[in-house]
mmCIF file of C-alpha atoms in Angstrom:
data_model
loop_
_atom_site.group_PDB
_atom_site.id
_atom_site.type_symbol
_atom_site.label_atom_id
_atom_site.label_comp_id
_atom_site.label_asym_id
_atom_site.label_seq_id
_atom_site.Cartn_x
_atom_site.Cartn_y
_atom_site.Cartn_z
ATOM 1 C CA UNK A 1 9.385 163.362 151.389
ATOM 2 C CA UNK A 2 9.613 162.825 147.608
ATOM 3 C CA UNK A 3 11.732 165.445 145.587
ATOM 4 C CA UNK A 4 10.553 167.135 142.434
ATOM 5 C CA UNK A 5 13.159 166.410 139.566
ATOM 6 C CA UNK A 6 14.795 169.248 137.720
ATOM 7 C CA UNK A 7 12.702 170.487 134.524
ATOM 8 C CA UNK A 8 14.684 169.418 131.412
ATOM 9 C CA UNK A 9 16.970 172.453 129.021
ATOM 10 C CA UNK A 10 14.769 173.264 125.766
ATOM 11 C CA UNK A 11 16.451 171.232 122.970
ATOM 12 C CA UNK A 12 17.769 174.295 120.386
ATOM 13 C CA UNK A 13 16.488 176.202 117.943
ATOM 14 C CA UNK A 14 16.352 174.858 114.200
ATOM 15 C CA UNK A 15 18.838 177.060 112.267
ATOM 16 C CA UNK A 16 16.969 179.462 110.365
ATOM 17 C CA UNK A 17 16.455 178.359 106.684
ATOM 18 C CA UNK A 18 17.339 181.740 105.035
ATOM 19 C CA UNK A 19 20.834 182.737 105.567
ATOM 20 C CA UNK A 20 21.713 186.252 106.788
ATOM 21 C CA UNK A 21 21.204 189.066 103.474
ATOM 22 C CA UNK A 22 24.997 189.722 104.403
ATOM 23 C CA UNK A 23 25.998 186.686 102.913
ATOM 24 C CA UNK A 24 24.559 187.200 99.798
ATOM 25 C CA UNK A 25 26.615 187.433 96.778
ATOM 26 C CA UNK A 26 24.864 190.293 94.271
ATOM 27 C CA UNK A 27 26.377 190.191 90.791
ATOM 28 C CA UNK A 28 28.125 192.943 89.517
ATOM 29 C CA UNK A 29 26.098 195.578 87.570
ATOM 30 C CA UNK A 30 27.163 197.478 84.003
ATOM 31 C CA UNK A 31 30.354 199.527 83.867
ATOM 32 C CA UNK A 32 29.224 202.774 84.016
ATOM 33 C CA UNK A 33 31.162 204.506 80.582
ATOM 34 C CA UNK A 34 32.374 208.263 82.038
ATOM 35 C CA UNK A 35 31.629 210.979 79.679
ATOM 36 C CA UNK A 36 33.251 212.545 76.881
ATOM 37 C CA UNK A 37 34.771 215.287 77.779
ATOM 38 C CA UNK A 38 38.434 217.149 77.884
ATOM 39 C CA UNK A 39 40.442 216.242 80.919
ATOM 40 C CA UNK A 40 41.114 218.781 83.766
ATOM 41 C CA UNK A 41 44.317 216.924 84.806
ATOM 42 C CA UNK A 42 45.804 214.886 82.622
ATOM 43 C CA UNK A 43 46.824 217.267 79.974
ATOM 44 C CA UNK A 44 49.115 219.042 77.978
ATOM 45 C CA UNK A 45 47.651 221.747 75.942
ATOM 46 C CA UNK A 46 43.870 221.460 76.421
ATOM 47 C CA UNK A 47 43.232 218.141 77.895
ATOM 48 C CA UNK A 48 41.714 216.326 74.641
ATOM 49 C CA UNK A 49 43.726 213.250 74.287
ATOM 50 C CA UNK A 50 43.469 212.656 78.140
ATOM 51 C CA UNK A 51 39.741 213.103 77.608
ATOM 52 C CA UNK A 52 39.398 210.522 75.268
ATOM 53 C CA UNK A 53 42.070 208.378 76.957
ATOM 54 C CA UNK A 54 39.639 208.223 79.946
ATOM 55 C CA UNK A 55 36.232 207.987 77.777
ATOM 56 C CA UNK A 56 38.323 204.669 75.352
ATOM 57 C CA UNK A 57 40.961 203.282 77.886
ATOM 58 C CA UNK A 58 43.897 203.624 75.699
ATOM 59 C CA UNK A 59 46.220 205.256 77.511
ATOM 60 C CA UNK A 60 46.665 208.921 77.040
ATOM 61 C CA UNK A 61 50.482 208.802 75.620
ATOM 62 C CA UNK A 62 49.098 206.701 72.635
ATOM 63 C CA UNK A 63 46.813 209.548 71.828
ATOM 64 C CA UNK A 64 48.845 212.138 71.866
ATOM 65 C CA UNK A 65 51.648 210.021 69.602
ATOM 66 C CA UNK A 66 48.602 209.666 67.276
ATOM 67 C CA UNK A 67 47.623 213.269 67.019
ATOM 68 C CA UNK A 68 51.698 214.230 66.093
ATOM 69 C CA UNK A 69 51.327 211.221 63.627
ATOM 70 C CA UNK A 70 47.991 213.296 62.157
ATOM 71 C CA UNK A 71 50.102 216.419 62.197
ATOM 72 C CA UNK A 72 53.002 214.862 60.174
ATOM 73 C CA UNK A 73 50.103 213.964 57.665
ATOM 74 C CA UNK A 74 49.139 217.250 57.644
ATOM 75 C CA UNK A 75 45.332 217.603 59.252
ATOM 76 C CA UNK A 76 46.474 217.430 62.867
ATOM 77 C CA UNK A 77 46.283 220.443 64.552
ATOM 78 C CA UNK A 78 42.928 220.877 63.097
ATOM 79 C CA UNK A 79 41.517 218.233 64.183
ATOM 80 C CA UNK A 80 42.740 218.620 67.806
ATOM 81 C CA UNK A 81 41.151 222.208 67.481
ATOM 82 C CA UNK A 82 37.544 220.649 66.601
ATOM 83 C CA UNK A 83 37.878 218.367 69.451
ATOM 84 C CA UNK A 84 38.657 221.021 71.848
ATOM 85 C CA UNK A 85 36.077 223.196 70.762
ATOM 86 C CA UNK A 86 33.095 220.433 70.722
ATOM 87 C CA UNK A 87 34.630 218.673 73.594
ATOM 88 C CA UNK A 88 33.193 220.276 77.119
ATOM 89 C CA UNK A 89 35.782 220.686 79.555
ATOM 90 C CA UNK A 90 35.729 218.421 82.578
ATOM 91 C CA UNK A 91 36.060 218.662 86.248
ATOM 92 C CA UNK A 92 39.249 219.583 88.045
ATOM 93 C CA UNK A 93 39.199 216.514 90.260
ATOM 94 C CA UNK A 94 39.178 214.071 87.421
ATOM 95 C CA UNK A 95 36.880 211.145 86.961
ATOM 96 C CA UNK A 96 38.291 209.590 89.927
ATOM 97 C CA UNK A 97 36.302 212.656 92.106
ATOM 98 C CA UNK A 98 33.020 212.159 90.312
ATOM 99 C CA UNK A 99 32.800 208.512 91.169
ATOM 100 C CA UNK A 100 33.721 209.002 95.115
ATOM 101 C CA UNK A 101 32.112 206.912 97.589
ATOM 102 C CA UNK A 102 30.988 204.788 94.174
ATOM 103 C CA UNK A 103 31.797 200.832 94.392
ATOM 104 C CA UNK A 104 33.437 199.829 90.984
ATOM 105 C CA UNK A 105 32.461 196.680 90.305
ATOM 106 C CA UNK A 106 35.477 194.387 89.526
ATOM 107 C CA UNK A 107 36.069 194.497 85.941
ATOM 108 C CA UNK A 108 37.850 191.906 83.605
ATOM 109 C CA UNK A 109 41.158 191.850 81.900
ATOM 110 C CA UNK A 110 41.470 193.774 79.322
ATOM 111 C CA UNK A 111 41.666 193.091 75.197
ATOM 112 C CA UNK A 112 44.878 193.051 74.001
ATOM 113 C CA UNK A 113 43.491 194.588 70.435
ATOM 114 C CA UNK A 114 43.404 198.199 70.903
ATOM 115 C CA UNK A 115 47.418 198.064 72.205
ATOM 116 C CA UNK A 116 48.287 195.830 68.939
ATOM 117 C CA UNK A 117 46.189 197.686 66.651
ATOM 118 C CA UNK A 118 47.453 201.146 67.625
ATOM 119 C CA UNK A 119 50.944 199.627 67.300
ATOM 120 C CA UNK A 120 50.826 198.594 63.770
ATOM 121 C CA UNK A 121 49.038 201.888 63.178
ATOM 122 C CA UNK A 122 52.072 203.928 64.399
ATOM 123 C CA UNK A 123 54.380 201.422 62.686
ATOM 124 C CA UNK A 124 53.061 201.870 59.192
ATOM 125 C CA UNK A 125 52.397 205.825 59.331
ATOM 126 C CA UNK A 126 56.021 205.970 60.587
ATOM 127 C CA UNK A 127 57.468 204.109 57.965
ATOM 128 C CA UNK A 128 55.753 206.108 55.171
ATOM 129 C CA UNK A 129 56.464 209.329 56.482
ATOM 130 C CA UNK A 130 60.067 208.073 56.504
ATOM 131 C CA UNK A 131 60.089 206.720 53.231
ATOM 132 C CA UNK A 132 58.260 210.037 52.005
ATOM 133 C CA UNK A 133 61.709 212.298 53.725
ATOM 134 C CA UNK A 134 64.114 209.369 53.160
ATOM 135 C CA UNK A 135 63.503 208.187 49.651
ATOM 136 C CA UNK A 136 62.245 209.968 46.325
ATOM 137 C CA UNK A 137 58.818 208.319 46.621
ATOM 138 C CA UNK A 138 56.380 211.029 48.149
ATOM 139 C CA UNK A 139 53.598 209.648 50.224
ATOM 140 C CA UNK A 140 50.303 211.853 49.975
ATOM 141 C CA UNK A 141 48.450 212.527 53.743
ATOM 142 C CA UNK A 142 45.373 210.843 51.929
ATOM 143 C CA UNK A 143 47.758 207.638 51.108
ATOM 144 C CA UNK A 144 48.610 207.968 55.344
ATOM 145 C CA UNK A 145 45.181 208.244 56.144
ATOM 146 C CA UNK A 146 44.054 205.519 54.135
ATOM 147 C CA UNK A 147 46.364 203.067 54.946
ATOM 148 C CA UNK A 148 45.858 203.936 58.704
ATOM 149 C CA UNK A 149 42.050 203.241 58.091
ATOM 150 C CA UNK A 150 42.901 200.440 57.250
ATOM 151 C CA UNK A 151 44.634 199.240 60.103
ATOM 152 C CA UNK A 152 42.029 200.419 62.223
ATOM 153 C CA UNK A 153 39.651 198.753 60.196
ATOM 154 C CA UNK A 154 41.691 195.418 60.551
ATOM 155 C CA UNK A 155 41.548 195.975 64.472
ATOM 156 C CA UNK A 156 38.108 196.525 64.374
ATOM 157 C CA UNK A 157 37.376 192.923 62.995
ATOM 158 C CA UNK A 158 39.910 191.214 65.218
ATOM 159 C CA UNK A 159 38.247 192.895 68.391
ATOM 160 C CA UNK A 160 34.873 191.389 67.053
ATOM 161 C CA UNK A 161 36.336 188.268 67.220
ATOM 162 C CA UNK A 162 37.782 188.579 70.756
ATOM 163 C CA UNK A 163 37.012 189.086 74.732
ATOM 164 C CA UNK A 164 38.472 191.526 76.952
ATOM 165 C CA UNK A 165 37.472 194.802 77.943
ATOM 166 C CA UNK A 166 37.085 197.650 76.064
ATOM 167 C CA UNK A 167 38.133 196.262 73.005
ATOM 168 C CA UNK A 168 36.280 197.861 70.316
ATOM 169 C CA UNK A 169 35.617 200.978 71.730
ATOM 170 C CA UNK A 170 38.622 203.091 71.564
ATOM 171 C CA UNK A 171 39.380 201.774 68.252
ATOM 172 C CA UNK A 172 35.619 203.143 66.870
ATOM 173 C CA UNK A 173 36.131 206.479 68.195
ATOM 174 C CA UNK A 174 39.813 206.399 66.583
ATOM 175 C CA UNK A 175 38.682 205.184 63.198
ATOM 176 C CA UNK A 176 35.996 207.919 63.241
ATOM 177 C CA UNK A 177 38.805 210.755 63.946
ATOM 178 C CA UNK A 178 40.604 209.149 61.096
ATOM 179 C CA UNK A 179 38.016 209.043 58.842
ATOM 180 C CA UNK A 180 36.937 213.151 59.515
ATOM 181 C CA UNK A 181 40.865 213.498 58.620
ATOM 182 C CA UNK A 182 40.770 211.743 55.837
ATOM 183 C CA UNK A 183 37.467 213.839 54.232
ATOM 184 C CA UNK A 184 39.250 217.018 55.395
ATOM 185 C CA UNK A 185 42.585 215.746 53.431
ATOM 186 C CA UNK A 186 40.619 215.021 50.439
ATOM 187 C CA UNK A 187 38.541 218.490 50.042
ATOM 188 C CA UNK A 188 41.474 220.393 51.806
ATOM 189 C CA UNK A 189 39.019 223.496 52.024
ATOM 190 C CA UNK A 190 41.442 225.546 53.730
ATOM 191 C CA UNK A 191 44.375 224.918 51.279
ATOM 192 C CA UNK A 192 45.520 227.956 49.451
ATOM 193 C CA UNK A 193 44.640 230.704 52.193
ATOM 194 C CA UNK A 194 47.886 232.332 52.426
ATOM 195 C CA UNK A 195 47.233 234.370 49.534
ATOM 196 C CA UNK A 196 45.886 236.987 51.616
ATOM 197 C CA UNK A 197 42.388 238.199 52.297
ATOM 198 C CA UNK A 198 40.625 240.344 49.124
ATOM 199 C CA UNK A 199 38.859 239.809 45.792
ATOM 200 C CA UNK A 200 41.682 240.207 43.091
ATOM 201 C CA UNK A 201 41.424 240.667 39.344
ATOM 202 C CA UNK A 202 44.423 240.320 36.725
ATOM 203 C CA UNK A 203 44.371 241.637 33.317
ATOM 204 C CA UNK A 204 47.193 240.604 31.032
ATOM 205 C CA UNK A 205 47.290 242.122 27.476
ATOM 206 C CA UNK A 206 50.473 240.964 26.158
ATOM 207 C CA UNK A 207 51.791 236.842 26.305
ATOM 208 C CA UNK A 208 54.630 237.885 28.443
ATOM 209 C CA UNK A 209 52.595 239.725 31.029
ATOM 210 C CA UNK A 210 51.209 236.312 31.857
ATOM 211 C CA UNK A 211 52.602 235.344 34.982
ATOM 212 C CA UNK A 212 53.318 231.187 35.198
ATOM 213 C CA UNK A 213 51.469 231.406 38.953
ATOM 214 C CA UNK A 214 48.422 233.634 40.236
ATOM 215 C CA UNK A 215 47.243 233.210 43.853
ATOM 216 C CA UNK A 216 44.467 233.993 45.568
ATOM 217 C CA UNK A 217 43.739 233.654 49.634
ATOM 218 C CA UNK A 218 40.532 234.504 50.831
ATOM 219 C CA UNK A 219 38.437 236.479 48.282
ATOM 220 C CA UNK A 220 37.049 236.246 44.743
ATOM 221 C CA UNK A 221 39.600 235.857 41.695
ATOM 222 C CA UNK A 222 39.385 236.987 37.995
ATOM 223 C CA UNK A 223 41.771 236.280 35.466
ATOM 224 C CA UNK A 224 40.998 237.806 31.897
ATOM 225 C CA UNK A 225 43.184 236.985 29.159
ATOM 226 C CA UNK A 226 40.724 237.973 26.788
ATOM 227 C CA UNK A 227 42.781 240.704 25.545
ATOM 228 C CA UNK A 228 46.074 239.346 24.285
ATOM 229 C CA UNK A 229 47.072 238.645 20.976
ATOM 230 C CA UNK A 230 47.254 234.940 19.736
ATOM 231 C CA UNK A 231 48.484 235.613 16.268
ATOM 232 C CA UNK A 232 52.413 236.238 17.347
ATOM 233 C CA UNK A 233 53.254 233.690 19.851
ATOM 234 C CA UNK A 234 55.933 231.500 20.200
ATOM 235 C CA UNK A 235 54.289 228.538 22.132
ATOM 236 C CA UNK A 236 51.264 228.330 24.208
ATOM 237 C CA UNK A 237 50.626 230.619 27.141
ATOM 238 C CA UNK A 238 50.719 228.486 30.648
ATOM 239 C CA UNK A 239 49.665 229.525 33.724
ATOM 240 C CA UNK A 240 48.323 228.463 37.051
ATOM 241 C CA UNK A 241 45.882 229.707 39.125
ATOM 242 C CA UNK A 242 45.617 228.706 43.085
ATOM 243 C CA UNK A 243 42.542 229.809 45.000
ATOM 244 C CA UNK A 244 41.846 229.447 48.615
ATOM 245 C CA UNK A 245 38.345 230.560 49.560
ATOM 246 C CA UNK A 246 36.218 232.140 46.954
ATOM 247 C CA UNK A 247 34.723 231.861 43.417
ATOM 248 C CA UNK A 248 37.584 231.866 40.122
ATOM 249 C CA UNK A 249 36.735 233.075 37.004
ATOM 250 C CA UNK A 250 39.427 232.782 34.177
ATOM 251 C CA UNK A 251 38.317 234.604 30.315
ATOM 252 C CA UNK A 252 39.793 233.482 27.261
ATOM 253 C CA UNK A 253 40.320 234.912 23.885
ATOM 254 C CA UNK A 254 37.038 233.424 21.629
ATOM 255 C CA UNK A 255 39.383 231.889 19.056
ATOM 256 C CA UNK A 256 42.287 230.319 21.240
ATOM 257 C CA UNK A 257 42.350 226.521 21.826
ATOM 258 C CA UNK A 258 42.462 225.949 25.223
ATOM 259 C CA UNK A 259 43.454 222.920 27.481
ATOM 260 C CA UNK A 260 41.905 223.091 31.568
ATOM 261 C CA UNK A 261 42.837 221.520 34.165
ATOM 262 C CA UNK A 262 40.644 222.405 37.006
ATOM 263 C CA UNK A 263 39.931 220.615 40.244
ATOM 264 C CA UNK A 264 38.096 222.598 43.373
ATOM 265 C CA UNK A 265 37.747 220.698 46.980
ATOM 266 C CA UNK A 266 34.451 222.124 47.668
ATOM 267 C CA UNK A 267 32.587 224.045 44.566
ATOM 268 C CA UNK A 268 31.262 223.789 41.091
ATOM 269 C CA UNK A 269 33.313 223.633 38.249
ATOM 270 C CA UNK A 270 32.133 224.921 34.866
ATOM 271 C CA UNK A 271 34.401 224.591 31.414
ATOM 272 C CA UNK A 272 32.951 226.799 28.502
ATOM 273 C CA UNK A 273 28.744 225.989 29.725
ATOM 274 C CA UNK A 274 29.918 222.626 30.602
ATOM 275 C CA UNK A 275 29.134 221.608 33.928
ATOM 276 C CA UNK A 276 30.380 217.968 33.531
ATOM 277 C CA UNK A 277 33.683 218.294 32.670
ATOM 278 C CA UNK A 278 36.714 219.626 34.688
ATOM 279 C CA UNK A 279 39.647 219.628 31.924
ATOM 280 C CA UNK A 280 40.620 218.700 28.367
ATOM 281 C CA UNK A 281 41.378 220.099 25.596
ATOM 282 C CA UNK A 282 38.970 222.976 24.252
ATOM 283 C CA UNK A 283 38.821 223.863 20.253
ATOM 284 C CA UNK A 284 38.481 227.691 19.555
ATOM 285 C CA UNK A 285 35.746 229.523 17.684
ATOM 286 C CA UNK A 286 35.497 231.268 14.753
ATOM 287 C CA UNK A 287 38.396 231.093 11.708
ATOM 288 C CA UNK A 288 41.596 232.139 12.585
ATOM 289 C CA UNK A 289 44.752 230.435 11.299
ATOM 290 C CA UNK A 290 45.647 228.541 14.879
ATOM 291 C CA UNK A 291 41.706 227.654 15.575
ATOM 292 C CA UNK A 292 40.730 224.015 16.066
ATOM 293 C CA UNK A 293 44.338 222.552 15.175
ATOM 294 C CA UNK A 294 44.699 220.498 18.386
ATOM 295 C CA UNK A 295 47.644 222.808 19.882
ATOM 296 C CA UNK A 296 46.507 224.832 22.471
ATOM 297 C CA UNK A 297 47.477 228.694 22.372
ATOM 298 C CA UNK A 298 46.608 228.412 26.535
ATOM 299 C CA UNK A 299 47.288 226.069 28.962
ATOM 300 C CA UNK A 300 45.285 226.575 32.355
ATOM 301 C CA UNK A 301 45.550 224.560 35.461
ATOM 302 C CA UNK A 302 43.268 225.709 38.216
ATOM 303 C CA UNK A 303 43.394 224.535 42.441
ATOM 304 C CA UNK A 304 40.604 226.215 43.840
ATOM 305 C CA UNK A 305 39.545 225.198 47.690
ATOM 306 C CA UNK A 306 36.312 226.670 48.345
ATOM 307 C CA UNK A 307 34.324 228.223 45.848
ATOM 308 C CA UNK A 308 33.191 227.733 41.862
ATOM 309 C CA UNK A 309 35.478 227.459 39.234
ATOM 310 C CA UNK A 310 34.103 228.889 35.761
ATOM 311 C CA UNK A 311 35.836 229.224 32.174
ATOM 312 C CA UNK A 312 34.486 231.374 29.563
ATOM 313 C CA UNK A 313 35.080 233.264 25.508
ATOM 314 C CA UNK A 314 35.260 236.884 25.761
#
């Protein structure tokens, strides 16, 4: 009896020529930038530098150093109040709870720039503002602001010029707040305002009723000094007028000569019908004995904030 042989094993299967989707390696997608908002943990007062700290990646302790350095200058606090006015607030959990169950992609190191930069920033307002208590040299907030500008500005090109992280955009948002500082330091609209709240009018008759400083704080102001007499003085009549918010208007006898100095942060200024001019010296009218001789019988210097500035004749 012949035996039937054993059937032979099916040779393998060919390995597929895909491999599994597992072992795929996607690349990593776009940072997702949180949004700008105050922070509803890391804070101190109302959660604006942490805000920004987590919108820029500088670290929170650098903004808050920079908003003292902004106070020093004198337009820090505010500043800091715009912020946390325009600023929504943010969650209580943080950034960290909006992005749970989110993969971050891996990210890579970060610039070195914004750290340096913010250095030398805090360097070189510090050393001002200790020359400007130290030393007899006074350093004006606009002279701060400038130079720290400046620095920013320097960052700004070295970031362009480098890789890392986040390396331009903290210092943008930073040489924005600096540069709102700086155009609220050179108006200063709110300078003045502790004159008190109320329209105000003085009306000297004699020279020696003529007090050397008038102030006004929120309000109109009028000086007239139309009434005294020029023909008995002893040397010109000088006096200063500071105005917070509100319009100054300052009267002059027709035949004095008069020297202005006027400067207003946010306003018109008009000398005697002249809308160009904001100081000099002034010749009287008419023919009395002390008209036109190039010495002034009144002497005005005039620091408004906000509001027009006018000088007129009786």
């Amino acid at each position: 009896m012949t035996s039937v042989p054993p059937p032979r094993p099916a040779p393998p299967a060919p390995p597929p020529l895909d491999p599994p989707a597992a072992e795929y390696a996607f690349p990593p997608g776009p940072q997702v930038r949180p949004p700008l908002r105050r922070s509803g943990t890391d804070k101190v007062i109302g959660g604006v530098s942490g805000g920004l700290a987590e919108y820029t990646g500088i670290d929170a302790l650098l903004w808050r150093v920079g908003f003292v350095a902004l106070a020093l200058a004198g337009p820090g606090i505010p500043v800091y109040l715009l912020l946390w006015i325009f600023m929504s607030a943010g969650s209580g959990g943080g950034i960290g709870a909006s992005r749970a169950g989110r993969v971050k992609a891996p990210a890579g190191p970060r610039s070195p720039v914004p750290g340096i930069t913010v250095a030398g920033l805090l360097i070189v307002v510090g050393t001002m503002v200790l020359i400007s208590r130290f030393t007899d040299w006074s350093v004006a907030p606009r002279f701060v602001l400038g130079s720290a500008l400046l620095v920013v500005g320097l960052g700004l090109v070295a970031a362009a010029f480098s890789g890392g992280r986040r390396a331009k955009g903290g210092l943008i948002a930073l040489g924005a707040l600096l540069s709102v500082a700086l155009i609220a330091v050179t108006a200063e609209p709110w300078r003045n305002i502790e004159g008190g709240v109320g329209d105000r009018t003085y009306h000297p008759t004699t020279a020696d009723a003529v007090r050397p400083v008038y102030s006004g704080g929120v309000g109109d102001v009028v000086l007239d000094l139309s009434d005294i007499d020029l023909s008995d003085l002893d040397g010109a009549i000088t006096t200063r007028l500071d105005a917070g918010v509100g319009d100054v208007e300052i009267r002059v006898p027709r035949s004095a000569d008069v020297r202005v100095e006027a400067n207003s942060g946010i306003g018109s200024i008009e000398v005697f019908g002249d809308r160009t001019s904001d100081g000099g010296l002034f010749p009287g009218q008419g023919s009395a004995a002390w008209t036109g001789d190039d010495d002034p019988e009144i002497v005005l210097d005039i620091d408004a904030g906000i509001g027009d500035v006018e000088v007129t004749r009786a």
